[in-house]
Every structure is written in C-alpha cells, then in structure tokens.
Amino acid sequence: MRRLLDVVVLISGRGSNLQSIIDQTRTGALPIQIRAVVSNRADAYGLVRAQAAGVPTRVLDHRQFPSRGQFDQALMALIDEYSPQLVVLAGFMRILGRDFVEHYAGRLMNIHPSLLPAFPGLHTHERALESGVAQHGASVHFVTPDLDGGPIIVQAEVPVLAGDTPDRLAERVLKEEHRIFPLAIRWFAEGRLQVRAGQVLLDGEVRAEQGLVARPVVATPTSTPGAAQQRE
Ligand code: GAR
C-alpha cells in the first residue's frame, strides 16, 4: 500500500477546486489524505462539499481577529493540529503574511486564475479581457511572500474568444484549474517536484520554455506515463 500525503486545504467559497481534489482522491488518482478543510467563512459552500465527502471541516473567521498577524498565527496553529505535509490554497481569498508563508515554505501551493506573472491579484478575467490578450489561463505555484509571485509549477492556457464575457472566460479557465491543480498535487505527493534557484523542476528537469514546468499538454494520459503506478 502506498503512503498517502497528509494535506490540509484552505478555502473561502464555492470549493469547486476542492471538489476536483476530493474526486481524484476518491478514485485513487491522487495519493493524498485530506486531513481537514479550513475556511475563513462559515458560509463557504466548499464546507458542504467536504462534509459530504467525510472530510473534517474547521472555520476560522478572520473578522474575529484584531490583526492579520493574529489571524495568521491562529490559522497556523489550527493547521498544524493536522501535521500536514502540504497545505493547499483552493480559492482561499485572504493574503497570508510572511511568517505564515515561511512556516510552510516549500509545502504551500496556490491556484491562481491567470497565466502568471500576468494579472496577479483579483478580477483576473476582467483584466485579461480589458487588456486584449489572446491567451489567458490558470497557474499553480508554490507560495512565497511575494503575492502570486512564487515559482510556477504548471499552467494551462485558455484562448480568449470573440464575444467572451468575464463569466464565460472564467468558466473555461475553471475547467483547466480542475485539471492542473490535482496534477500538481499528485506530482508533489509523488516527490517529483523540486524548487531550485526559484525554478520548479519536475523529475529533475525544467519541462518547458519560460521557466514553466509544463503547458496543458502534460495532462494528457500519454505525457505522464504511469507515474502513479510506478510509485505504488
Ligand atoms: C478559483 O478560480 C481560484 O483560481 C481563485 O478563486 C476561485 C475559487 O473557486 N483563486 C484566487 O483568485 C486566489 N487569489 P472555487 O472555490 O470554486 O475553487
């Protein structure tokens, strides 16, 4: 039996990325155990998804804390009750401070709805449309104190189509998020990711141009041949 990686997932809302992780964990495609889902909002729908999957849930409302630093400290203490090997930000909409980020250095992963370094921060789909880019997409990256600026693990491109609205574009980007986030988590769980000089290596190599590990093509079955099976 293979060892499962202990993971804590942080959310703030809908939790569709969380669902994609839960689904792949259930099928055995992801060799992880979600020890807990933590939300900073009690009404996050992702909490319902976690409960339906039998995953323990916790709520830590940031508004109960006088400062960002105090919230971060309490969040760290809560997360560390589960001794996770990886902490995953799946639509967690709070900025985390340096102490928090450094505490989880190398084991804190985020999904962001743009082709970073383009459009860090909020309202990425609106900004992509306004700027007239032909390609938009999503990125999974390790988190560093530099907001949305940590080393990129994998990206998926989504072409911007004539007549796109932010919602239509967001929907197509989200589909890609649901594909690449579990993929990056699986690579991590299989011990295949390394960060060297600020760059992510997969199986010891930089996999594509621009310092990106991979473009969407890596998610096809033939391009990640039997990786999970080899490590069973
Ligand atoms: C996703 O699009 C994710 O990339 C984004 O929030 C959404 C959460 O959706 N995250 C950020 O913008 C982080 N700055 P979900 O709750 O359905 O997974």
Short mmCIF file of C-alpha atoms and ligand atoms in Angstrom, two decimals:
data_model
loop_
_atom_site.label_atom_id
_atom_site.label_comp_id
_atom_site.label_asym_id
_atom_site.label_seq_id
_atom_site.Cartn_x
_atom_site.Cartn_y
_atom_site.Cartn_z
CA MET A 1 0.00 0.00 0.00
CA ARG A 2 1.37 3.41 -0.88
CA ARG A 3 1.79 6.10 1.74
CA LEU A 4 -0.71 8.92 1.49
CA LEU A 5 0.40 12.52 1.79
CA ASP A 6 -1.35 14.44 4.58
CA VAL A 7 -2.93 17.58 3.15
CA VAL A 8 -4.89 20.49 4.60
CA VAL A 9 -6.98 22.51 2.13
CA LEU A 10 -7.88 26.16 2.76
CA ILE A 11 -10.95 27.63 1.09
CA SER A 12 -13.11 30.74 1.21
CA GLY A 13 -16.04 29.92 -1.05
CA ARG A 14 -17.58 27.66 -3.65
CA GLY A 15 -14.95 24.94 -3.41
CA SER A 16 -15.05 23.61 -6.96
CA ASN A 17 -11.27 23.15 -6.91
CA LEU A 18 -11.60 21.35 -3.59
CA GLN A 19 -14.19 19.10 -5.24
CA SER A 20 -11.82 18.21 -8.07
CA ILE A 21 -9.20 17.25 -5.47
CA ILE A 22 -11.72 15.21 -3.46
CA ASP A 23 -12.90 13.44 -6.62
CA GLN A 24 -9.40 12.43 -7.67
CA THR A 25 -8.55 11.36 -4.14
CA ARG A 26 -11.58 9.07 -4.15
CA THR A 27 -10.65 7.38 -7.41
CA GLY A 28 -7.14 6.78 -6.11
CA ALA A 29 -5.59 9.05 -8.76
CA LEU A 30 -4.28 11.34 -6.01
CA PRO A 31 -2.23 9.62 -3.30
CA ILE A 32 -3.25 12.04 -0.57
CA GLN A 33 -5.41 12.15 2.50
CA ILE A 34 -7.26 15.42 3.08
CA ARG A 35 -6.94 15.72 6.83
CA ALA A 36 -9.07 18.87 7.06
CA VAL A 37 -10.69 21.65 5.07
CA VAL A 38 -10.39 25.05 6.73
CA SER A 39 -12.47 28.06 5.71
CA ASN A 40 -12.29 31.66 6.86
CA ARG A 41 -16.00 31.92 6.06
CA ALA A 42 -18.68 29.86 7.77
CA ASP A 43 -20.95 30.06 4.70
CA ALA A 44 -18.42 28.70 2.20
CA TYR A 45 -20.12 26.06 0.07
CA GLY A 46 -16.87 24.13 -0.02
CA LEU A 47 -17.54 23.18 3.61
CA VAL A 48 -20.68 21.34 2.48
CA ARG A 49 -18.65 19.52 -0.17
CA ALA A 50 -16.05 18.50 2.40
CA GLN A 51 -18.68 17.26 4.84
CA ALA A 52 -20.36 15.25 2.07
CA ALA A 53 -17.01 13.59 1.45
CA GLY A 54 -16.49 12.84 5.14
CA VAL A 55 -13.61 15.30 5.47
CA PRO A 56 -13.31 17.19 8.79
CA THR A 57 -14.04 20.90 8.47
CA ARG A 58 -12.99 23.89 10.54
CA VAL A 59 -13.93 27.56 10.33
CA LEU A 60 -11.64 30.36 11.42
CA ASP A 61 -13.29 33.72 10.80
CA HIS A 62 -10.67 36.35 10.09
CA ARG A 63 -13.05 39.04 11.34
CA GLN A 64 -12.67 37.69 14.88
CA PHE A 65 -9.02 38.76 14.95
CA PRO A 66 -7.75 42.28 15.57
CA SER A 67 -4.89 41.95 13.10
CA ARG A 68 -3.81 39.98 10.07
CA GLY A 69 -0.83 38.65 12.01
CA GLN A 70 -3.02 37.29 14.81
CA PHE A 71 -5.31 35.57 12.31
CA ASP A 72 -2.28 34.04 10.59
CA GLN A 73 -0.93 32.73 13.91
CA ALA A 74 -4.25 31.16 14.85
CA LEU A 75 -4.59 29.65 11.37
CA MET A 76 -1.10 28.15 11.61
CA ALA A 77 -1.90 26.62 14.99
CA LEU A 78 -5.12 25.15 13.63
CA ILE A 79 -3.47 23.74 10.51
CA ASP A 80 -0.59 22.27 12.50
CA GLU A 81 -3.00 20.19 14.56
CA TYR A 82 -3.13 18.01 11.43
CA SER A 83 0.65 17.96 10.76
CA PRO A 84 0.17 18.36 7.01
CA GLN A 85 2.97 17.69 4.56
CA LEU A 86 1.23 20.01 2.09
CA VAL A 87 -1.12 22.97 2.54
CA VAL A 88 -3.26 23.79 -0.47
CA LEU A 89 -4.92 27.16 -1.12
CA ALA A 90 -8.01 26.32 -3.18
CA GLY A 91 -9.75 29.64 -3.59
CA PHE A 92 -8.55 30.99 -0.25
CA MET A 93 -9.11 34.71 -0.54
CA ARG A 94 -7.02 36.09 2.32
CA ILE A 95 -3.49 37.38 1.89
CA LEU A 96 -1.15 35.43 4.14
CA GLY A 97 1.76 37.17 5.82
CA ARG A 98 5.45 36.41 5.64
CA ASP A 99 5.55 34.41 8.91
CA PHE A 100 2.79 32.13 7.71
CA VAL A 101 4.29 31.66 4.26
CA GLU A 102 7.76 30.98 5.63
CA HIS A 103 6.38 28.48 8.15
CA TYR A 104 5.07 26.40 5.21
CA ALA A 105 7.88 27.18 2.78
CA GLY A 106 8.05 24.58 0.01
CA ARG A 107 4.80 22.94 1.07
CA LEU A 108 2.26 25.69 0.35
CA MET A 109 0.57 25.63 -3.05
CA ASN A 110 -1.92 28.04 -4.63
CA ILE A 111 -4.09 28.06 -7.72
CA HIS A 112 -4.49 31.41 -9.44
CA PRO A 113 -6.83 32.22 -12.33
CA SER A 114 -4.37 33.76 -14.77
CA LEU A 115 -1.18 32.98 -16.63
CA LEU A 116 1.17 34.39 -14.02
CA PRO A 117 3.11 36.64 -13.95
CA ALA A 118 0.25 38.27 -15.85
CA PHE A 119 -2.62 39.51 -13.71
CA PRO A 120 -1.71 38.77 -10.11
CA GLY A 121 -4.36 39.74 -7.56
CA LEU A 122 -8.10 40.00 -8.13
CA HIS A 123 -10.50 40.32 -11.09
CA THR A 124 -8.17 38.49 -13.41
CA HIS A 125 -10.74 37.63 -16.09
CA GLU A 126 -12.00 41.20 -16.39
CA ARG A 127 -8.43 42.47 -16.58
CA ALA A 128 -7.47 39.89 -19.20
CA LEU A 129 -10.40 40.93 -21.38
CA GLU A 130 -9.67 44.63 -20.92
CA SER A 131 -6.05 44.19 -21.85
CA GLY A 132 -6.88 42.35 -25.06
CA VAL A 133 -4.62 39.31 -24.52
CA ALA A 134 -5.21 36.37 -26.85
CA GLN A 135 -4.32 33.77 -24.22
CA HIS A 136 -5.48 33.61 -20.64
CA GLY A 137 -5.42 30.68 -18.24
CA ALA A 138 -4.53 29.38 -14.81
CA SER A 139 -1.37 28.76 -12.81
CA VAL A 140 -0.45 26.55 -9.88
CA HIS A 141 2.50 27.85 -7.91
CA PHE A 142 4.36 27.50 -4.66
CA VAL A 143 3.54 30.39 -2.37
CA THR A 144 6.23 32.84 -1.31
CA PRO A 145 5.84 36.19 0.46
CA ASP A 146 5.69 37.79 -3.00
CA LEU A 147 1.92 37.85 -3.72
CA ASP A 148 1.13 35.45 -6.60
CA GLY A 149 4.82 35.59 -7.44
CA GLY A 150 6.10 32.20 -6.25
CA PRO A 151 7.68 29.57 -8.51
CA ILE A 152 5.22 28.24 -11.06
CA ILE A 153 4.55 24.51 -11.12
CA VAL A 154 2.12 24.19 -14.01
CA GLN A 155 -0.01 26.42 -16.19
CA ALA A 156 -2.89 25.85 -18.57
CA GLU A 157 -3.62 28.21 -21.41
CA VAL A 158 -7.15 29.15 -22.39
CA PRO A 159 -7.69 31.13 -25.59
CA VAL A 160 -9.75 34.30 -25.28
CA LEU A 161 -12.66 34.07 -27.74
CA ALA A 162 -14.52 36.80 -29.58
CA GLY A 163 -17.50 37.90 -27.50
CA ASP A 164 -16.11 36.49 -24.25
CA THR A 165 -17.51 37.86 -21.03
CA PRO A 166 -15.64 37.55 -17.71
CA ASP A 167 -18.04 34.79 -16.68
CA ARG A 168 -17.64 32.76 -19.87
CA LEU A 169 -13.90 33.07 -19.75
CA ALA A 170 -13.87 32.20 -16.04
CA GLU A 171 -15.86 29.06 -16.71
CA ARG A 172 -13.37 27.78 -19.28
CA VAL A 173 -10.42 28.71 -17.06
CA LEU A 174 -12.02 26.90 -14.14
CA LYS A 175 -12.21 23.69 -16.15
CA GLU A 176 -8.46 23.90 -16.61
CA GLU A 177 -7.96 24.67 -12.92
CA HIS A 178 -9.76 21.45 -12.07
CA ARG A 179 -7.30 19.59 -14.27
CA ILE A 180 -3.97 21.17 -13.32
CA PHE A 181 -4.40 21.57 -9.57
CA PRO A 182 -4.80 17.85 -8.85
CA LEU A 183 -1.98 17.21 -11.30
CA ALA A 184 0.43 19.49 -9.41
CA ILE A 185 -0.64 17.99 -6.08
CA ARG A 186 -0.05 14.50 -7.44
CA TRP A 187 3.45 15.45 -8.62
CA PHE A 188 4.18 16.82 -5.15
CA ALA A 189 2.76 13.74 -3.43
CA GLU A 190 4.92 11.54 -5.62
CA GLY A 191 8.01 13.50 -4.61
CA ARG A 192 8.65 14.66 -8.17
CA LEU A 193 8.78 18.43 -7.62
CA GLN A 194 11.81 20.39 -6.52
CA VAL A 195 12.48 24.11 -6.33
CA ARG A 196 15.97 25.15 -7.30
CA ALA A 197 17.06 28.77 -7.68
CA GLY A 198 13.45 29.86 -7.73
CA GLN A 199 12.53 27.47 -10.51
CA VAL A 200 10.43 24.34 -10.27
CA LEU A 201 11.85 21.08 -11.54
CA LEU A 202 9.69 18.07 -12.37
CA ASP A 203 11.60 14.80 -12.23
CA GLY A 204 14.77 16.89 -12.05
CA GLU A 205 14.10 18.87 -15.23
CA VAL A 206 12.68 22.19 -16.30
CA ARG A 207 9.97 20.99 -18.62
CA ALA A 208 9.22 23.89 -20.93
CA GLU A 209 10.07 27.33 -22.13
CA GLN A 210 9.91 30.45 -19.94
CA GLY A 211 10.80 28.51 -16.84
CA LEU A 212 7.40 26.86 -16.76
CA VAL A 213 7.31 23.25 -15.86
CA ALA A 214 4.54 22.38 -18.21
CA ARG A 215 1.89 23.55 -20.58
CA PRO A 216 -1.56 21.91 -20.62
CA VAL A 217 -0.37 19.14 -22.85
CA VAL A 218 1.29 17.44 -19.87
CA ALA A 219 -2.09 16.45 -18.52
CA THR A 220 -2.81 14.05 -21.38
CA PRO A 221 -2.57 10.42 -20.31
CA THR A 222 0.35 9.67 -22.60
CA SER A 223 2.51 12.50 -21.34
CA THR A 224 2.56 11.43 -17.70
CA PRO A 225 3.12 7.75 -18.36
CA GLY A 226 2.17 5.52 -15.50
CA ALA A 227 3.75 7.85 -12.95
CA ALA A 228 1.26 6.99 -10.24
CA GLN A 229 1.52 3.26 -10.85
CA GLN A 230 5.30 3.27 -10.82
CA ARG A 231 5.25 4.51 -7.27
CA GLU A 232 2.64 2.24 -5.81
C1 GAR B 1 -10.69 29.88 -8.48
O1 GAR B 1 -10.89 30.43 -9.76
C2 GAR B 1 -9.28 30.18 -7.99
O2 GAR B 1 -8.34 30.14 -9.01
C3 GAR B 1 -9.45 31.56 -7.45
O3 GAR B 1 -10.70 31.56 -6.80
C4 GAR B 1 -11.54 30.62 -7.44
C5 GAR B 1 -12.08 29.67 -6.40
O4 GAR B 1 -13.05 28.82 -6.94
N1 GAR B 1 -8.39 31.90 -6.56
C6 GAR B 1 -7.90 33.13 -6.44
O5 GAR B 1 -8.33 34.08 -7.07
C7 GAR B 1 -6.78 33.26 -5.44
N2 GAR B 1 -6.28 34.59 -5.44
P1 GAR B 1 -13.51 27.53 -6.17
O6 GAR B 1 -13.86 27.98 -4.75
O7 GAR B 1 -14.72 27.05 -6.91
O8 GAR B 1 -12.38 26.54 -6.18
#
